[in-house]
Each structure stands twice: as C-alpha cells, then as structure tokens.
Amino acid sequence: MMEKTHLYGVIGDPIHHSLSPFMHQLAYAELEMSNHRYLPFHVRAERLVEAVRGMAALGIQGFNATIPHKENLVPLMDELDSFVQVIGAVNTVKIDPTGRMTGYNTDAYGFITNLREIFSESLRDLDILVLGAGGAARGVLAGLLQEGANRIVVMNRTLNRAEALVERLRVHFPDQPVTPQAWTNRLPACRLLINTTSLGMGDDDGSVPDLRDLVADALVYDIVYAPPVTPLLAVARGRGLRVENGLGMLIHQGARAFEIWTGRVMPVAKVRKGLKERMGVAELGG
Ligand code: ATR
C-alpha cells in the first residue's frame, strides 16, 4: 500500500530564490523520509487568505512564510506560540488534520542558535549594535533580549521606526532597555554588530558606514546570506574583524520548523554542507 504523502511548503513574493525547498528536501533524503515533499509557492499579498485556506483544504501539514507575509499571518492563526506575540510575525505554521493552524516564529531561535555556535560569551553587559528596525530586526532583537542582552542600540535610517520598535520590546522586556539611535556614518563602539538591512546592496545606496570604532575582536554578523560576502562584511573583513553571514540562521530556523512539523531532528551538518555546495561557497557562512 502506498503511504500517505506529507506536504509542506514556503510562501512568499518573490519566492524563486528561496533555499528552503532545497534544504528541507535534502533533510528528507538524508533521513529517508521519502513520502515528504516541500514546495515553493508564489503567493501575492492580496491572495494570502485564499492561499492559507487552500493549504488547509489540501491537507498540507505545514508551511514557512517569507516576505511579505510574516506579519499578515498573525491574525489568520487559530493559535500562536508565545514568542510570536513578542515578535509580531509568523514564519512557520503547523496545520493539524482538522485544519487548525498554529503560528510559530523560528527566526529568533535560528539567529541565536547560530550566534551561539560562533560566539560563546555572555550577552549581558556586552555592547551590541543592531542596524535596521524592520521585521528581521524584531526577530534578532527578541532573540538577543531573551538571551539576556541588556546593552543594545538599534540604529535605523528612519529613526521613528527604531523608536516604535523599542517601545514594543519594552513591554516584553521592561528590565533590558534598548536604545534607539539615529543613523550615523561612523558606527559607535560595540563588540557585536548585527545588520538586518540591505545596506550597500540597493541601487540608491551610499557606502557602508565606517567601522573604525568597533572593538578589535568585534563580530560583524549580517543576516543576509546571498551574496555570502555582503558589502558590510567585505569592509569588516578588510578591517580584520570577525564576520558571519546569515546562512547559519537560515539553517537553524529551518531546522526548528522541521522539528515542529515532523518531530525529527534535521541533519544540520549535512544540510549546511549541501547548501554551501549549492551556493558555491566553501570558506564562509553558516
Ligand atoms: P525586513 O523584514 O527584511 O526587515 P523591512 O521591514 O522592510 O524588511 O525593513 C527593512 C530595514 O532595512 C529597515 O530598517 C530599513 O530602514 P528604514 O526603516 O529607514 O526604511 C532598512 N534599510 C533598507 N535599505 C537600507 C539602506 N540602503 N541603508 C540603510 N538601511 C536600509
């Protein structure tokens, strides 16, 4: 008898560049989960409600979401994992056999898990600078705060977005102040710099800010993974600073989703190797 097929996917607009289908399919292959499939679905913002209902009707068991859906999914869920309320965005949905949906956010977990692989110091009393105040910054900040960070500056081009984000975080982490700061082209001193923006990669971009005030053993983490060496990481490398891109965060957010859906542990090392081969990068990331 044929076994039931377990279906998963990722929704986004655009979606063609997503590495998630490759990552999950690789894990299924490694674990001999031959009745599992993970597919990309191009879903525009205005069709999100229809798409979500359709997935339940088709018996799809779970999906990831990327731009522009993460925030819009929140009110469509039947149940929310507690961390979603802090972050205000859903990137992983589990659908039970009756069609009931639970929303999770595994981005903060992915970021922190990767950070912990490469940076073992306590985050308490460490000077941390986060660039950006969008959806990605929210996940990063929630993760840092949960890990005990208490000296974080959030710098954003549009200052009032940073201020609004800080207000929101204060509700959940009242004892760990985060300071909003206006954009400067010379970054303040810090041990850990995390970029959540597309800095230096757009057509309209100025240059990467000056990193001379970062402490000598600072780690510069860019949550972008394509290209593997972003303009910011290139400058940081040039200054002899430690650098890391977002590949490890991508893998660990996916690994957590995999576990939520299947109850199994993603073979992270194999997946990392496969992703690096696919991206043609041997020396950096993850
Ligand atoms: P995401 O979900 O990826 O975080 P977003 O919510 O649109 O996307 O947020 C994008 C972030 O990148 C914002 O902090 C944005 O700054 P503004 O709030 O001032 O728009 C930032 N950003 C985008 N391009 C940037 C650039 N060239 N330089 C600096 N910041 C940039």
Tab-separated table of C-alpha atoms and ligand atoms in Angstrom:
chain	number	residue	atom	x	y	z
A	1	MET	CA	0.000	0.000	0.000
A	2	MET	CA	1.220	3.494	-0.790
A	3	GLU	CA	1.959	5.609	2.251
A	4	LYS	CA	0.338	8.993	2.684
A	5	THR	CA	2.355	11.884	1.261
A	6	HIS	CA	3.262	14.606	3.769
A	7	LEU	CA	3.240	18.023	2.132
A	8	TYR	CA	4.991	21.192	3.239
A	9	GLY	CA	5.991	24.414	1.534
A	10	VAL	CA	7.046	28.026	1.684
A	11	ILE	CA	5.004	31.032	0.578
A	12	GLY	CA	6.407	34.390	-0.459
A	13	ASP	CA	6.627	37.050	-3.146
A	14	PRO	CA	9.177	36.668	-4.646
A	15	ILE	CA	9.893	33.030	-3.863
A	16	HIS	CA	12.112	31.641	-6.639
A	17	HIS	CA	15.342	32.445	-4.759
A	18	SER	CA	14.284	30.624	-1.571
A	19	LEU	CA	16.699	27.941	-0.386
A	20	SER	CA	14.123	26.366	1.918
A	21	PRO	CA	12.806	23.752	-0.561
A	22	PHE	CA	16.371	22.573	-1.248
A	23	MET	CA	17.158	22.487	2.477
A	24	HIS	CA	14.091	20.506	3.550
A	25	GLN	CA	14.237	18.104	0.607
A	26	LEU	CA	17.874	17.424	1.415
A	27	ALA	CA	16.921	16.615	5.003
A	28	TYR	CA	14.123	14.270	3.827
A	29	ALA	CA	16.587	12.494	1.571
A	30	GLU	CA	19.152	12.134	4.360
A	31	LEU	CA	16.568	10.752	6.778
A	32	GLU	CA	14.907	8.561	4.133
A	33	MET	CA	11.608	10.355	4.575
A	34	SER	CA	10.640	9.530	1.025
A	35	ASN	CA	6.964	10.356	1.488
A	36	HIS	CA	7.705	14.003	2.401
A	37	ARG	CA	7.676	16.920	-0.063
A	38	TYR	CA	8.464	20.632	0.410
A	39	LEU	CA	7.487	23.052	-2.367
A	40	PRO	CA	7.814	26.781	-3.101
A	41	PHE	CA	4.529	28.658	-3.653
A	42	HIS	CA	4.466	32.117	-5.175
A	43	VAL	CA	1.684	33.838	-3.216
A	44	ARG	CA	0.983	37.543	-3.567
A	45	ALA	CA	-0.018	39.588	-0.517
A	46	GLU	CA	-3.627	40.048	-1.672
A	47	ARG	CA	-4.168	36.301	-2.016
A	48	LEU	CA	-2.751	35.256	1.347
A	49	VAL	CA	-6.121	34.416	2.947
A	50	GLU	CA	-7.172	32.258	-0.014
A	51	ALA	CA	-3.791	30.531	-0.102
A	52	VAL	CA	-3.879	29.716	3.602
A	53	ARG	CA	-7.406	28.305	3.404
A	54	GLY	CA	-6.415	26.310	0.351
A	55	MET	CA	-3.480	24.748	2.140
A	56	ALA	CA	-5.715	23.526	4.947
A	57	ALA	CA	-8.213	22.163	2.409
A	58	LEU	CA	-5.465	20.305	0.539
A	59	GLY	CA	-4.178	18.688	3.701
A	60	ILE	CA	-0.803	20.439	3.642
A	61	GLN	CA	0.748	19.887	7.066
A	62	GLY	CA	2.886	22.954	7.461
A	63	PHE	CA	4.475	25.885	5.703
A	64	ASN	CA	7.036	28.618	6.089
A	65	ALA	CA	6.404	32.230	5.171
A	66	THR	CA	8.720	34.931	3.959
A	67	ILE	CA	8.332	38.498	2.667
A	68	PRO	CA	5.628	39.918	2.565
A	69	HIS	CA	3.524	37.526	4.649
A	70	LYS	CA	5.052	37.151	8.095
A	71	GLU	CA	3.084	39.884	9.825
A	72	ASN	CA	-0.163	39.300	7.934
A	73	LEU	CA	-0.291	35.673	9.018
A	74	VAL	CA	-0.636	36.533	12.702
A	75	PRO	CA	-4.427	37.232	12.679
A	76	LEU	CA	-5.081	34.178	10.472
A	77	MET	CA	-3.813	31.692	13.056
A	78	ASP	CA	-6.044	29.701	15.438
A	79	GLU	CA	-3.284	29.578	17.999
A	80	LEU	CA	0.025	31.404	18.490
A	81	ASP	CA	3.225	30.263	20.081
A	82	SER	CA	4.076	32.673	22.896
A	83	PHE	CA	7.134	34.058	21.121
A	84	VAL	CA	5.040	35.208	18.152
A	85	GLN	CA	3.422	37.807	20.373
A	86	VAL	CA	6.827	39.304	21.152
A	87	ILE	CA	7.982	39.354	17.558
A	88	GLY	CA	4.631	40.081	15.895
A	89	ALA	CA	5.393	37.846	12.918
A	90	VAL	CA	4.866	34.205	11.945
A	91	ASN	CA	7.393	32.349	9.792
A	92	THR	CA	6.283	28.758	10.490
A	93	VAL	CA	2.752	27.346	10.505
A	94	LYS	CA	1.689	23.892	11.602
A	95	ILE	CA	-1.651	22.632	10.298
A	96	ASP	CA	-3.306	19.793	12.181
A	97	PRO	CA	-5.533	17.175	10.460
A	98	THR	CA	-8.665	19.200	11.194
A	99	GLY	CA	-7.166	22.301	9.532
A	100	ARG	CA	-6.390	24.112	12.760
A	101	MET	CA	-3.306	26.337	12.433
A	102	THR	CA	-0.643	27.207	14.980
A	103	GLY	CA	1.780	30.034	14.212
A	104	TYR	CA	5.394	29.993	15.339
A	105	ASN	CA	8.400	32.209	14.801
A	106	THR	CA	11.679	30.331	14.481
A	107	ASP	CA	13.791	33.268	13.225
A	108	ALA	CA	14.956	34.339	16.683
A	109	TYR	CA	15.811	30.733	17.549
A	110	GLY	CA	17.708	30.395	14.266
A	111	PHE	CA	19.706	33.535	14.868
A	112	ILE	CA	20.561	32.770	18.487
A	113	THR	CA	21.438	29.149	17.796
A	114	ASN	CA	23.853	30.187	15.066
A	115	LEU	CA	25.277	33.034	17.153
A	116	ARG	CA	25.901	30.584	19.995
A	117	GLU	CA	27.852	28.313	17.667
A	118	ILE	CA	30.331	31.058	16.884
A	119	PHE	CA	30.214	33.468	19.843
A	120	SER	CA	30.245	31.936	23.290
A	121	GLU	CA	30.431	34.982	25.559
A	122	SER	CA	27.597	36.135	27.774
A	123	LEU	CA	25.453	38.784	26.107
A	124	ARG	CA	24.839	40.533	29.407
A	125	ASP	CA	26.768	43.832	29.602
A	126	LEU	CA	28.031	43.358	26.059
A	127	ASP	CA	27.747	46.368	23.719
A	128	ILE	CA	25.559	45.285	20.824
A	129	LEU	CA	24.539	47.388	17.820
A	130	VAL	CA	21.642	46.304	15.589
A	131	LEU	CA	21.197	48.025	12.220
A	132	GLY	CA	17.611	48.204	10.972
A	133	ALA	CA	14.174	48.243	12.545
A	134	GLY	CA	12.073	46.090	10.216
A	135	GLY	CA	10.656	42.605	10.598
A	136	ALA	CA	14.040	40.914	10.554
A	137	ALA	CA	15.373	43.229	13.265
A	138	ARG	CA	12.437	42.292	15.504
A	139	GLY	CA	13.356	38.614	15.454
A	140	VAL	CA	17.021	39.327	16.095
A	141	LEU	CA	16.249	41.706	18.975
A	142	ALA	CA	13.766	39.348	20.622
A	143	GLY	CA	16.388	36.605	20.487
A	144	LEU	CA	19.111	38.822	21.950
A	145	LEU	CA	16.871	40.028	24.755
A	146	GLN	CA	15.796	36.518	25.608
A	147	GLU	CA	19.471	35.614	25.875
A	148	GLY	CA	19.931	38.349	28.484
A	149	ALA	CA	21.396	41.174	26.372
A	150	ASN	CA	20.962	44.497	28.171
A	151	ARG	CA	23.140	46.974	26.260
A	152	ILE	CA	21.618	47.143	22.802
A	153	VAL	CA	21.478	50.136	20.478
A	154	VAL	CA	19.115	49.992	17.490
A	155	MET	CA	20.132	52.262	14.661
A	156	ASN	CA	17.834	52.897	11.741
A	157	ARG	CA	17.736	55.278	8.791
A	158	THR	CA	14.190	56.207	9.799
A	159	LEU	CA	14.584	56.994	13.481
A	160	ASN	CA	10.903	56.784	14.405
A	161	ARG	CA	10.740	53.153	13.277
A	162	ALA	CA	13.559	52.347	15.692
A	163	GLU	CA	11.719	54.241	18.427
A	164	ALA	CA	8.478	52.359	17.780
A	165	LEU	CA	10.294	49.033	17.857
A	166	VAL	CA	11.974	49.881	21.144
A	167	GLU	CA	8.602	50.798	22.685
A	168	ARG	CA	7.200	47.457	21.633
A	169	LEU	CA	10.101	45.484	23.067
A	170	ARG	CA	9.909	47.384	26.351
A	171	VAL	CA	6.500	45.840	27.019
A	172	HIS	CA	8.001	42.343	26.955
A	173	PHE	CA	11.463	43.073	28.362
A	174	PRO	CA	10.994	46.014	30.756
A	175	ASP	CA	14.283	45.424	32.587
A	176	GLN	CA	16.501	45.312	29.499
A	177	PRO	CA	16.500	48.762	27.917
A	178	VAL	CA	17.163	49.064	24.196
A	179	THR	CA	18.264	52.476	22.922
A	180	PRO	CA	17.093	53.851	19.571
A	181	GLN	CA	19.634	55.920	17.689
A	182	ALA	CA	19.630	57.969	14.509
A	183	TRP	CA	21.735	56.710	11.600
A	184	THR	CA	25.365	57.802	11.584
A	185	ASN	CA	28.042	57.071	9.024
A	186	ARG	CA	30.520	56.241	11.728
A	187	LEU	CA	29.178	53.429	13.875
A	188	PRO	CA	29.523	53.611	17.669
A	189	ALA	CA	31.831	51.235	19.541
A	190	CYS	CA	30.443	47.705	20.006
A	191	ARG	CA	31.542	44.076	20.339
A	192	LEU	CA	28.730	42.674	18.279
A	193	LEU	CA	27.309	44.356	15.184
A	194	ILE	CA	24.266	42.790	13.545
A	195	ASN	CA	22.975	44.044	10.218
A	196	THR	CA	19.359	43.323	9.316
A	197	THR	CA	19.193	45.790	6.401
A	198	SER	CA	20.082	45.533	2.726
A	199	LEU	CA	22.763	48.135	3.321
A	200	GLY	CA	25.095	48.674	0.370
A	201	MET	CA	23.147	46.356	-1.931
A	202	GLY	CA	20.499	48.612	-3.491
A	203	ASP	CA	20.876	50.896	-6.499
A	204	ASP	CA	20.303	54.008	-4.436
A	205	ASP	CA	22.845	53.173	-1.788
A	206	GLY	CA	25.574	55.185	-0.258
A	207	SER	CA	28.605	53.487	1.134
A	208	VAL	CA	28.967	51.163	4.092
A	209	PRO	CA	29.392	53.060	7.388
A	210	ASP	CA	32.780	53.484	8.986
A	211	LEU	CA	33.675	50.623	11.335
A	212	ARG	CA	36.790	52.103	12.918
A	213	ASP	CA	35.236	52.458	16.375
A	214	LEU	CA	34.287	48.781	16.666
A	215	VAL	CA	36.458	46.991	19.211
A	216	ALA	CA	39.279	44.912	17.772
A	217	ASP	CA	37.717	41.488	18.368
A	218	ALA	CA	34.195	42.534	17.375
A	219	LEU	CA	31.993	40.119	15.458
A	220	VAL	CA	30.112	41.535	12.469
A	221	TYR	CA	27.048	39.440	11.652
A	222	ASP	CA	24.972	40.077	8.545
A	223	ILE	CA	21.704	38.172	8.385
A	224	VAL	CA	21.884	38.253	4.567
A	225	TYR	CA	23.413	35.115	3.015
A	226	ALA	CA	23.284	35.935	-0.683
A	227	PRO	CA	25.769	37.244	-1.584
A	228	PRO	CA	27.794	35.387	1.057
A	229	VAL	CA	30.097	38.366	1.480
A	230	THR	CA	27.872	41.439	1.695
A	231	PRO	CA	29.334	44.933	1.252
A	232	LEU	CA	29.353	45.326	5.045
A	233	LEU	CA	31.147	42.020	5.598
A	234	ALA	CA	33.721	42.926	2.961
A	235	VAL	CA	34.541	46.154	4.806
A	236	ALA	CA	34.603	44.337	8.169
A	237	ARG	CA	36.945	41.697	6.799
A	238	GLY	CA	39.175	44.404	5.422
A	239	ARG	CA	39.495	45.754	8.956
A	240	GLY	CA	40.407	42.318	10.288
A	241	LEU	CA	37.122	41.861	12.172
A	242	ARG	CA	35.347	38.522	12.605
A	243	VAL	CA	32.482	38.096	10.155
A	244	GLU	CA	29.498	35.806	9.736
A	245	ASN	CA	26.680	35.776	7.207
A	246	GLY	CA	23.083	34.612	7.598
A	247	LEU	CA	23.405	31.071	6.280
A	248	GLY	CA	23.567	29.542	9.756
A	249	MET	CA	20.482	31.484	10.812
A	250	LEU	CA	18.625	30.242	7.746
A	251	ILE	CA	19.571	26.653	8.516
A	252	HIS	CA	18.614	26.767	12.178
A	253	GLN	CA	15.265	28.487	11.624
A	254	GLY	CA	14.534	25.748	9.107
A	255	ALA	CA	15.733	23.032	11.467
A	256	ARG	CA	13.348	24.239	14.168
A	257	ALA	CA	10.418	24.291	11.717
A	258	PHE	CA	11.376	20.782	10.569
A	259	GLU	CA	11.238	19.570	14.152
A	260	ILE	CA	7.904	21.288	14.847
A	261	TRP	CA	6.352	19.545	11.832
A	262	THR	CA	7.971	16.127	11.832
A	263	GLY	CA	9.225	15.655	15.395
A	264	ARG	CA	12.596	14.743	13.925
A	265	VAL	CA	15.972	16.463	14.142
A	266	MET	CA	17.234	17.979	10.906
A	267	PRO	CA	20.725	16.731	9.983
A	268	VAL	CA	22.140	20.235	10.239
A	269	ALA	CA	25.752	19.491	9.293
A	270	LYS	CA	24.704	17.666	6.115
A	271	VAL	CA	22.262	20.409	5.198
A	272	ARG	CA	24.926	23.070	5.743
A	273	LYS	CA	27.361	21.231	3.520
A	274	GLY	CA	24.742	20.803	0.813
A	275	LEU	CA	23.726	24.454	0.926
A	276	LYS	CA	27.305	25.653	0.737
A	277	GLU	CA	27.973	23.430	-2.253
A	278	ARG	CA	24.855	24.681	-3.935
A	279	MET	CA	25.778	28.306	-3.287
A	280	GLY	CA	29.350	27.723	-4.330
A	281	VAL	CA	30.864	28.983	-1.094
A	282	ALA	CA	33.373	26.967	0.741
A	283	GLU	CA	35.009	29.409	3.055
A	284	LEU	CA	32.331	31.481	4.700
A	285	GLY	CA	28.986	31.300	6.403
A	286	GLY	CA	26.838	29.005	8.430
B	1	ATR	P1	12.793	43.124	6.777
B	1	ATR	O1	11.576	42.306	7.116
B	1	ATR	O2	13.754	42.429	5.865
B	1	ATR	O3	13.461	43.655	7.995
B	1	ATR	P2	11.639	45.720	6.295
B	1	ATR	O4	10.644	45.543	7.376
B	1	ATR	O5	11.207	46.355	5.010
B	1	ATR	O6	12.272	44.330	5.874
B	1	ATR	O7	12.888	46.531	6.891
B	1	ATR	C1	13.987	46.897	6.114
B	1	ATR	C2	15.020	47.567	7.025
B	1	ATR	O8	16.192	47.841	6.263
B	1	ATR	C3	14.578	48.909	7.583
B	1	ATR	O9	15.180	49.080	8.847
B	1	ATR	C4	15.164	49.894	6.559
B	1	ATR	O10	15.354	51.195	7.050
B	1	ATR	P3	14.127	52.265	7.042
B	1	ATR	O11	13.220	51.892	8.172
B	1	ATR	O12	14.783	53.580	7.246
B	1	ATR	O13	13.481	52.128	5.689
B	1	ATR	C5	16.476	49.247	6.292
B	1	ATR	N1	17.136	49.590	5.030
B	1	ATR	C6	16.791	49.197	3.785
B	1	ATR	N2	17.674	49.642	2.882
B	1	ATR	C7	18.638	50.318	3.576
B	1	ATR	C8	19.833	51.017	3.217
B	1	ATR	N3	20.229	51.105	1.961
B	1	ATR	N4	20.558	51.589	4.201
B	1	ATR	C9	20.155	51.507	5.479
B	1	ATR	N5	19.045	50.866	5.877
B	1	ATR	C10	18.290	50.286	4.941
